[in-house]
C-alpha cells in the first residue's frame, strides 16, 4: 500500500510539472511595461538559498498610496486579485492586526493548501504579512508604498518569500509564481484604475 501511494504521488508530481512547463512561460520580466503594469525594477523570482522561493519587484501603480492601501487591505476580496483559486475562510481583526485564514487550490499542489497569516499596515504606507500556521513552511510578504510623481501615482516595493510543504522543486514553483505575480500586479492595477474612475 505504501509503495502504491508513493507511485501515485510521483505520477501526480510528474504530471503537474509537465502541465506547468507547458502552460507557464519561462523568463524574468524586465524593467519597463509588462502587460498593463509598469515595472521600475524587474520582477525577479528565484529559489531562496534557505529554501522556498523569493520574488522582488518595484512597480508604479495609478492612484496615490491611499488607493493602493485600501485595495490591499480588503482582505475578503484578496481572491479577486489572483488567478489562482482561493477562498477566505475567516478574517479577524484585533489591535491593528488582521488574521486571515485562506485555502488555496493550485495546479502544482494536491487539494487545498491552508495559509494562515497575520497582516499589519506599515506606518509609512503599505502592508506586511507573515505566516502564522497552515500548510506553508515560510510565508512573508511586504508591500511598501510611496507617492510618486505629483502624488497621483504610487511607487510600490514588493517582496515575497514562500515555501510550501511539497515535493515540487523550488525552481518549478518559481516558474509558476512569476506568471501568477505578473497577473496579480495587472489585476491590482486594474482595480486601482477602476477605483480612480469611480472617484472622479
PDB file of C-alpha atoms in Angstrom:
ATOM      1  CA  UNK A   1       0.000   0.000   0.000  1.00  0.00           C
ATOM      2  CA  UNK A   2       2.846   2.396   0.869  1.00  0.00           C
ATOM      3  CA  UNK A   3       4.543   1.630  -2.436  1.00  0.00           C
ATOM      4  CA  UNK A   4       1.299   2.299  -4.311  1.00  0.00           C
ATOM      5  CA  UNK A   5       0.886   5.655  -2.577  1.00  0.00           C
ATOM      6  CA  UNK A   6       4.472   6.545  -3.445  1.00  0.00           C
ATOM      7  CA  UNK A   7       3.925   5.708  -7.132  1.00  0.00           C
ATOM      8  CA  UNK A   8       0.643   7.639  -7.278  1.00  0.00           C
ATOM      9  CA  UNK A   9       2.259  10.673  -5.668  1.00  0.00           C
ATOM     10  CA  UNK A  10       5.124  10.676  -8.153  1.00  0.00           C
ATOM     11  CA  UNK A  11       2.775  10.240 -11.116  1.00  0.00           C
ATOM     12  CA  UNK A  12       0.834  13.244  -9.864  1.00  0.00           C
ATOM     13  CA  UNK A  13       4.045  15.242  -9.391  1.00  0.00           C
ATOM     14  CA  UNK A  14       5.403  14.497 -12.860  1.00  0.00           C
ATOM     15  CA  UNK A  15       2.037  15.321 -14.442  1.00  0.00           C
ATOM     16  CA  UNK A  16       1.895  18.626 -12.583  1.00  0.00           C
ATOM     17  CA  UNK A  17       5.433  19.506 -13.622  1.00  0.00           C
ATOM     18  CA  UNK A  18       4.705  18.805 -17.284  1.00  0.00           C
ATOM     19  CA  UNK A  19       1.490  20.833 -17.137  1.00  0.00           C
ATOM     20  CA  UNK A  20       3.292  23.781 -15.582  1.00  0.00           C
ATOM     21  CA  UNK A  21       6.082  23.712 -18.152  1.00  0.00           C
ATOM     22  CA  UNK A  22       3.556  23.685 -20.984  1.00  0.00           C
ATOM     23  CA  UNK A  23       1.338  26.478 -19.640  1.00  0.00           C
ATOM     24  CA  UNK A  24       3.843  28.794 -17.949  1.00  0.00           C
ATOM     25  CA  UNK A  25       6.320  30.860 -19.989  1.00  0.00           C
ATOM     26  CA  UNK A  26       9.896  30.956 -18.752  1.00  0.00           C
ATOM     27  CA  UNK A  27      11.930  34.125 -18.348  1.00  0.00           C
ATOM     28  CA  UNK A  28      12.083  37.049 -15.935  1.00  0.00           C
ATOM     29  CA  UNK A  29      10.069  40.172 -16.617  1.00  0.00           C
ATOM     30  CA  UNK A  30      12.306  43.124 -17.418  1.00  0.00           C
ATOM     31  CA  UNK A  31      12.000  46.721 -16.301  1.00  0.00           C
ATOM     32  CA  UNK A  32       9.547  48.751 -18.341  1.00  0.00           C
ATOM     33  CA  UNK A  33       5.981  47.863 -19.150  1.00  0.00           C
ATOM     34  CA  UNK A  34       4.742  44.300 -18.815  1.00  0.00           C
ATOM     35  CA  UNK A  35       1.158  43.985 -19.949  1.00  0.00           C
ATOM     36  CA  UNK A  36      -0.665  46.772 -18.143  1.00  0.00           C
ATOM     37  CA  UNK A  37       1.763  47.010 -15.241  1.00  0.00           C
ATOM     38  CA  UNK A  38       4.758  49.336 -15.112  1.00  0.00           C
ATOM     39  CA  UNK A  39       7.879  47.791 -13.608  1.00  0.00           C
ATOM     40  CA  UNK A  40      10.501  50.219 -12.322  1.00  0.00           C
ATOM     41  CA  UNK A  41      12.719  47.318 -11.269  1.00  0.00           C
ATOM     42  CA  UNK A  42      12.476  43.922 -12.926  1.00  0.00           C
ATOM     43  CA  UNK A  43      10.408  41.208 -11.319  1.00  0.00           C
ATOM     44  CA  UNK A  44      12.917  38.627 -10.111  1.00  0.00           C
ATOM     45  CA  UNK A  45      11.631  35.241  -8.964  1.00  0.00           C
ATOM     46  CA  UNK A  46      14.149  32.619  -7.921  1.00  0.00           C
ATOM     47  CA  UNK A  47      14.762  29.863  -5.361  1.00  0.00           C
ATOM     48  CA  UNK A  48      15.917  31.166  -1.971  1.00  0.00           C
ATOM     49  CA  UNK A  49      19.175  29.684  -0.594  1.00  0.00           C
ATOM     50  CA  UNK A  50      17.412  28.814   2.675  1.00  0.00           C
ATOM     51  CA  UNK A  51      14.502  27.113   0.922  1.00  0.00           C
ATOM     52  CA  UNK A  52      11.401  28.268  -0.864  1.00  0.00           C
ATOM     53  CA  UNK A  53      11.113  30.982  -3.500  1.00  0.00           C
ATOM     54  CA  UNK A  54      11.689  34.735  -3.272  1.00  0.00           C
ATOM     55  CA  UNK A  55      10.173  37.387  -5.548  1.00  0.00           C
ATOM     56  CA  UNK A  56      11.029  41.093  -5.648  1.00  0.00           C
ATOM     57  CA  UNK A  57       9.933  43.981  -7.846  1.00  0.00           C
ATOM     58  CA  UNK A  58       9.394  47.732  -7.864  1.00  0.00           C
ATOM     59  CA  UNK A  59       6.199  48.842  -9.572  1.00  0.00           C
ATOM     60  CA  UNK A  60       4.336  52.009 -10.487  1.00  0.00           C
ATOM     61  CA  UNK A  61       0.576  51.997  -9.973  1.00  0.00           C
ATOM     62  CA  UNK A  62      -2.068  54.617 -10.799  1.00  0.00           C
ATOM     63  CA  UNK A  63      -3.570  56.453  -7.842  1.00  0.00           C
ATOM     64  CA  UNK A  64      -1.983  57.656  -4.624  1.00  0.00           C
ATOM     65  CA  UNK A  65      -0.823  55.335  -1.824  1.00  0.00           C
ATOM     66  CA  UNK A  66      -4.236  55.594  -0.118  1.00  0.00           C
ATOM     67  CA  UNK A  67      -5.853  53.929  -3.145  1.00  0.00           C
ATOM     68  CA  UNK A  68      -3.400  51.031  -3.140  1.00  0.00           C
ATOM     69  CA  UNK A  69      -3.597  50.740   0.655  1.00  0.00           C
ATOM     70  CA  UNK A  70      -7.368  50.367   0.511  1.00  0.00           C
ATOM     71  CA  UNK A  71      -7.135  47.664  -2.172  1.00  0.00           C
ATOM     72  CA  UNK A  72      -4.504  45.649  -0.307  1.00  0.00           C
ATOM     73  CA  UNK A  73      -6.476  45.953   2.945  1.00  0.00           C
ATOM     74  CA  UNK A  74      -9.705  44.492   1.560  1.00  0.00           C
ATOM     75  CA  UNK A  75      -8.854  41.064   2.908  1.00  0.00           C
ATOM     76  CA  UNK A  76     -12.082  39.315   1.947  1.00  0.00           C
ATOM     77  CA  UNK A  77     -11.535  40.428  -1.655  1.00  0.00           C
ATOM     78  CA  UNK A  78      -7.989  39.058  -1.933  1.00  0.00           C
ATOM     79  CA  UNK A  79      -9.089  36.097  -4.142  1.00  0.00           C
ATOM     80  CA  UNK A  80     -10.213  38.610  -6.791  1.00  0.00           C
ATOM     81  CA  UNK A  81      -6.612  39.816  -7.151  1.00  0.00           C
ATOM     82  CA  UNK A  82      -5.175  36.407  -8.070  1.00  0.00           C
ATOM     83  CA  UNK A  83      -5.744  33.929 -10.892  1.00  0.00           C
ATOM     84  CA  UNK A  84      -5.087  31.028  -8.522  1.00  0.00           C
ATOM     85  CA  UNK A  85      -8.301  29.734  -6.973  1.00  0.00           C
ATOM     86  CA  UNK A  86      -8.604  30.501  -3.275  1.00  0.00           C
ATOM     87  CA  UNK A  87     -11.248  31.082  -0.654  1.00  0.00           C
ATOM     88  CA  UNK A  88     -11.205  33.162   2.505  1.00  0.00           C
ATOM     89  CA  UNK A  89     -12.486  31.112   5.436  1.00  0.00           C
ATOM     90  CA  UNK A  90     -12.041  33.766   8.122  1.00  0.00           C
ATOM     91  CA  UNK A  91     -10.906  37.343   8.665  1.00  0.00           C
ATOM     92  CA  UNK A  92     -10.360  38.514  12.232  1.00  0.00           C
ATOM     93  CA  UNK A  93      -9.143  41.998  13.150  1.00  0.00           C
ATOM     94  CA  UNK A  94      -7.718  42.918  16.544  1.00  0.00           C
ATOM     95  CA  UNK A  95      -5.441  45.731  17.731  1.00  0.00           C
ATOM     96  CA  UNK A  96      -4.486  46.817  14.215  1.00  0.00           C
ATOM     97  CA  UNK A  97      -3.565  43.294  13.137  1.00  0.00           C
ATOM     98  CA  UNK A  98      -5.635  41.156  10.794  1.00  0.00           C
ATOM     99  CA  UNK A  99      -5.633  37.359  10.829  1.00  0.00           C
ATOM    100  CA  UNK A 100      -6.643  35.758   7.522  1.00  0.00           C
ATOM    101  CA  UNK A 101      -7.400  32.066   7.070  1.00  0.00           C
ATOM    102  CA  UNK A 102      -7.180  31.221   3.360  1.00  0.00           C
ATOM    103  CA  UNK A 103      -7.427  27.946   1.436  1.00  0.00           C
ATOM    104  CA  UNK A 104      -5.598  27.823  -1.900  1.00  0.00           C
ATOM    105  CA  UNK A 105      -6.137  25.399  -4.785  1.00  0.00           C
ATOM    106  CA  UNK A 106      -3.132  25.231  -7.118  1.00  0.00           C
ATOM    107  CA  UNK A 107      -2.367  23.037 -10.133  1.00  0.00           C
ATOM    108  CA  UNK A 108       1.011  22.080  -8.644  1.00  0.00           C
ATOM    109  CA  UNK A 109      -0.392  21.087  -5.256  1.00  0.00           C
ATOM    110  CA  UNK A 110      -2.895  18.399  -4.205  1.00  0.00           C
ATOM    111  CA  UNK A 111      -6.205  19.540  -2.746  1.00  0.00           C
ATOM    112  CA  UNK A 112      -6.396  22.802  -0.800  1.00  0.00           C
ATOM    113  CA  UNK A 113      -3.432  24.329   0.989  1.00  0.00           C
ATOM    114  CA  UNK A 114      -4.176  26.322   4.136  1.00  0.00           C
ATOM    115  CA  UNK A 115      -2.441  29.676   4.586  1.00  0.00           C
ATOM    116  CA  UNK A 116      -2.973  31.287   7.986  1.00  0.00           C
ATOM    117  CA  UNK A 117      -1.402  34.751   8.058  1.00  0.00           C
ATOM    118  CA  UNK A 118      -1.298  37.940  10.076  1.00  0.00           C
ATOM    119  CA  UNK A 119      -1.188  41.301   8.303  1.00  0.00           C
ATOM    120  CA  UNK A 120      -0.426  44.774   9.596  1.00  0.00           C
ATOM    121  CA  UNK A 121      -0.407  48.166   7.889  1.00  0.00           C
ATOM    122  CA  UNK A 122       3.000  49.843   7.728  1.00  0.00           C
ATOM    123  CA  UNK A 123       3.212  53.355   9.237  1.00  0.00           C
ATOM    124  CA  UNK A 124       4.697  54.869   6.076  1.00  0.00           C
ATOM    125  CA  UNK A 125       2.214  53.127   3.782  1.00  0.00           C
ATOM    126  CA  UNK A 126       1.997  49.502   2.783  1.00  0.00           C
ATOM    127  CA  UNK A 127       1.245  46.114   4.257  1.00  0.00           C
ATOM    128  CA  UNK A 128       3.337  43.383   5.843  1.00  0.00           C
ATOM    129  CA  UNK A 129       2.040  39.813   6.043  1.00  0.00           C
ATOM    130  CA  UNK A 130       3.677  36.871   7.777  1.00  0.00           C
ATOM    131  CA  UNK A 131       2.913  33.216   8.393  1.00  0.00           C
ATOM    132  CA  UNK A 132       1.032  32.061  11.488  1.00  0.00           C
ATOM    133  CA  UNK A 133       0.187  28.496  10.501  1.00  0.00           C
ATOM    134  CA  UNK A 134      -1.215  26.138   7.887  1.00  0.00           C
ATOM    135  CA  UNK A 135       0.458  24.091   5.151  1.00  0.00           C
ATOM    136  CA  UNK A 136       3.269  26.529   4.389  1.00  0.00           C
ATOM    137  CA  UNK A 137       6.749  26.361   5.884  1.00  0.00           C
ATOM    138  CA  UNK A 138       7.565  30.019   5.199  1.00  0.00           C
ATOM    139  CA  UNK A 139       5.494  32.965   4.017  1.00  0.00           C
ATOM    140  CA  UNK A 140       6.412  36.626   4.260  1.00  0.00           C
ATOM    141  CA  UNK A 141       5.093  39.401   2.022  1.00  0.00           C
ATOM    142  CA  UNK A 142       5.745  43.137   2.055  1.00  0.00           C
ATOM    143  CA  UNK A 143       4.186  45.964   0.093  1.00  0.00           C
ATOM    144  CA  UNK A 144       5.916  49.300   0.787  1.00  0.00           C
ATOM    145  CA  UNK A 145       4.127  52.269  -0.762  1.00  0.00           C
ATOM    146  CA  UNK A 146       5.336  55.780  -1.550  1.00  0.00           C
ATOM    147  CA  UNK A 147       3.742  58.630  -3.524  1.00  0.00           C
ATOM    148  CA  UNK A 148       5.230  59.101  -6.988  1.00  0.00           C
ATOM    149  CA  UNK A 149       5.174  61.932  -9.488  1.00  0.00           C
ATOM    150  CA  UNK A 150       2.688  64.587  -8.415  1.00  0.00           C
ATOM    151  CA  UNK A 151       1.053  62.242  -5.928  1.00  0.00           C
ATOM    152  CA  UNK A 152      -1.332  60.681  -8.425  1.00  0.00           C
ATOM    153  CA  UNK A 153       0.768  57.509  -8.661  1.00  0.00           C
ATOM    154  CA  UNK A 154       2.276  55.043  -6.222  1.00  0.00           C
ATOM    155  CA  UNK A 155       5.738  53.533  -6.176  1.00  0.00           C
ATOM    156  CA  UNK A 156       5.430  50.055  -4.680  1.00  0.00           C
ATOM    157  CA  UNK A 157       8.282  47.909  -3.389  1.00  0.00           C
ATOM    158  CA  UNK A 158       7.186  44.274  -3.425  1.00  0.00           C
ATOM    159  CA  UNK A 159       8.950  41.435  -1.593  1.00  0.00           C
ATOM    160  CA  UNK A 160       7.592  37.903  -1.206  1.00  0.00           C
ATOM    161  CA  UNK A 161       9.097  34.760   0.314  1.00  0.00           C
ATOM    162  CA  UNK A 162       7.156  31.491   0.039  1.00  0.00           C
ATOM    163  CA  UNK A 163       7.957  27.911   0.981  1.00  0.00           C
ATOM    164  CA  UNK A 164       5.233  25.285   0.854  1.00  0.00           C
ATOM    165  CA  UNK A 165       5.325  21.709   2.106  1.00  0.00           C
ATOM    166  CA  UNK A 166       5.510  19.887  -1.221  1.00  0.00           C
ATOM    167  CA  UNK A 167       7.614  17.549  -3.359  1.00  0.00           C
ATOM    168  CA  UNK A 168       7.507  20.081  -6.197  1.00  0.00           C
ATOM    169  CA  UNK A 169      11.031  21.535  -6.710  1.00  0.00           C
ATOM    170  CA  UNK A 170      11.572  25.216  -5.906  1.00  0.00           C
ATOM    171  CA  UNK A 171      12.633  26.047  -9.463  1.00  0.00           C
ATOM    172  CA  UNK A 172       9.260  24.874 -10.764  1.00  0.00           C
ATOM    173  CA  UNK A 173       7.412  26.840  -8.085  1.00  0.00           C
ATOM    174  CA  UNK A 174       9.424  29.897  -9.185  1.00  0.00           C
ATOM    175  CA  UNK A 175       8.371  29.471 -12.815  1.00  0.00           C
ATOM    176  CA  UNK A 176       4.698  29.279 -11.859  1.00  0.00           C
ATOM    177  CA  UNK A 177       4.990  32.137  -9.362  1.00  0.00           C
ATOM    178  CA  UNK A 178       6.464  34.507 -11.945  1.00  0.00           C
ATOM    179  CA  UNK A 179       3.484  34.115 -14.232  1.00  0.00           C
ATOM    180  CA  UNK A 180       0.999  34.404 -11.378  1.00  0.00           C
ATOM    181  CA  UNK A 181       2.610  37.533  -9.936  1.00  0.00           C
ATOM    182  CA  UNK A 182       2.523  39.314 -13.290  1.00  0.00           C
ATOM    183  CA  UNK A 183      -1.203  38.563 -13.409  1.00  0.00           C
ATOM    184  CA  UNK A 184      -1.586  39.678  -9.779  1.00  0.00           C
ATOM    185  CA  UNK A 185       0.089  43.028 -10.485  1.00  0.00           C
ATOM    186  CA  UNK A 186      -2.143  43.542 -13.520  1.00  0.00           C
ATOM    187  CA  UNK A 187      -5.292  42.836 -11.512  1.00  0.00           C
ATOM    188  CA  UNK A 188      -4.222  45.233  -8.756  1.00  0.00           C
ATOM    189  CA  UNK A 189      -3.569  47.903 -11.374  1.00  0.00           C
ATOM    190  CA  UNK A 190      -6.987  47.352 -12.959  1.00  0.00           C
ATOM    191  CA  UNK A 191      -8.659  47.620  -9.550  1.00  0.00           C
ATOM    192  CA  UNK A 192      -6.800  50.883  -8.883  1.00  0.00           C
ATOM    193  CA  UNK A 193      -7.842  52.349 -12.247  1.00  0.00           C
ATOM    194  CA  UNK A 194     -11.442  51.354 -11.625  1.00  0.00           C
ATOM    195  CA  UNK A 195     -11.408  52.979  -8.191  1.00  0.00           C
ATOM    196  CA  UNK A 196      -9.905  56.201  -9.516  1.00  0.00           C
ATOM    197  CA  UNK A 197     -12.507  56.386 -12.270  1.00  0.00           C
ATOM    198  CA  UNK A 198     -15.374  55.947  -9.813  1.00  0.00           C
ATOM    199  CA  UNK A 199     -13.992  58.653  -7.500  1.00  0.00           C
ATOM    200  CA  UNK A 200     -13.966  61.277 -10.244  1.00  0.00           C
TER     201      UNK A 200
END
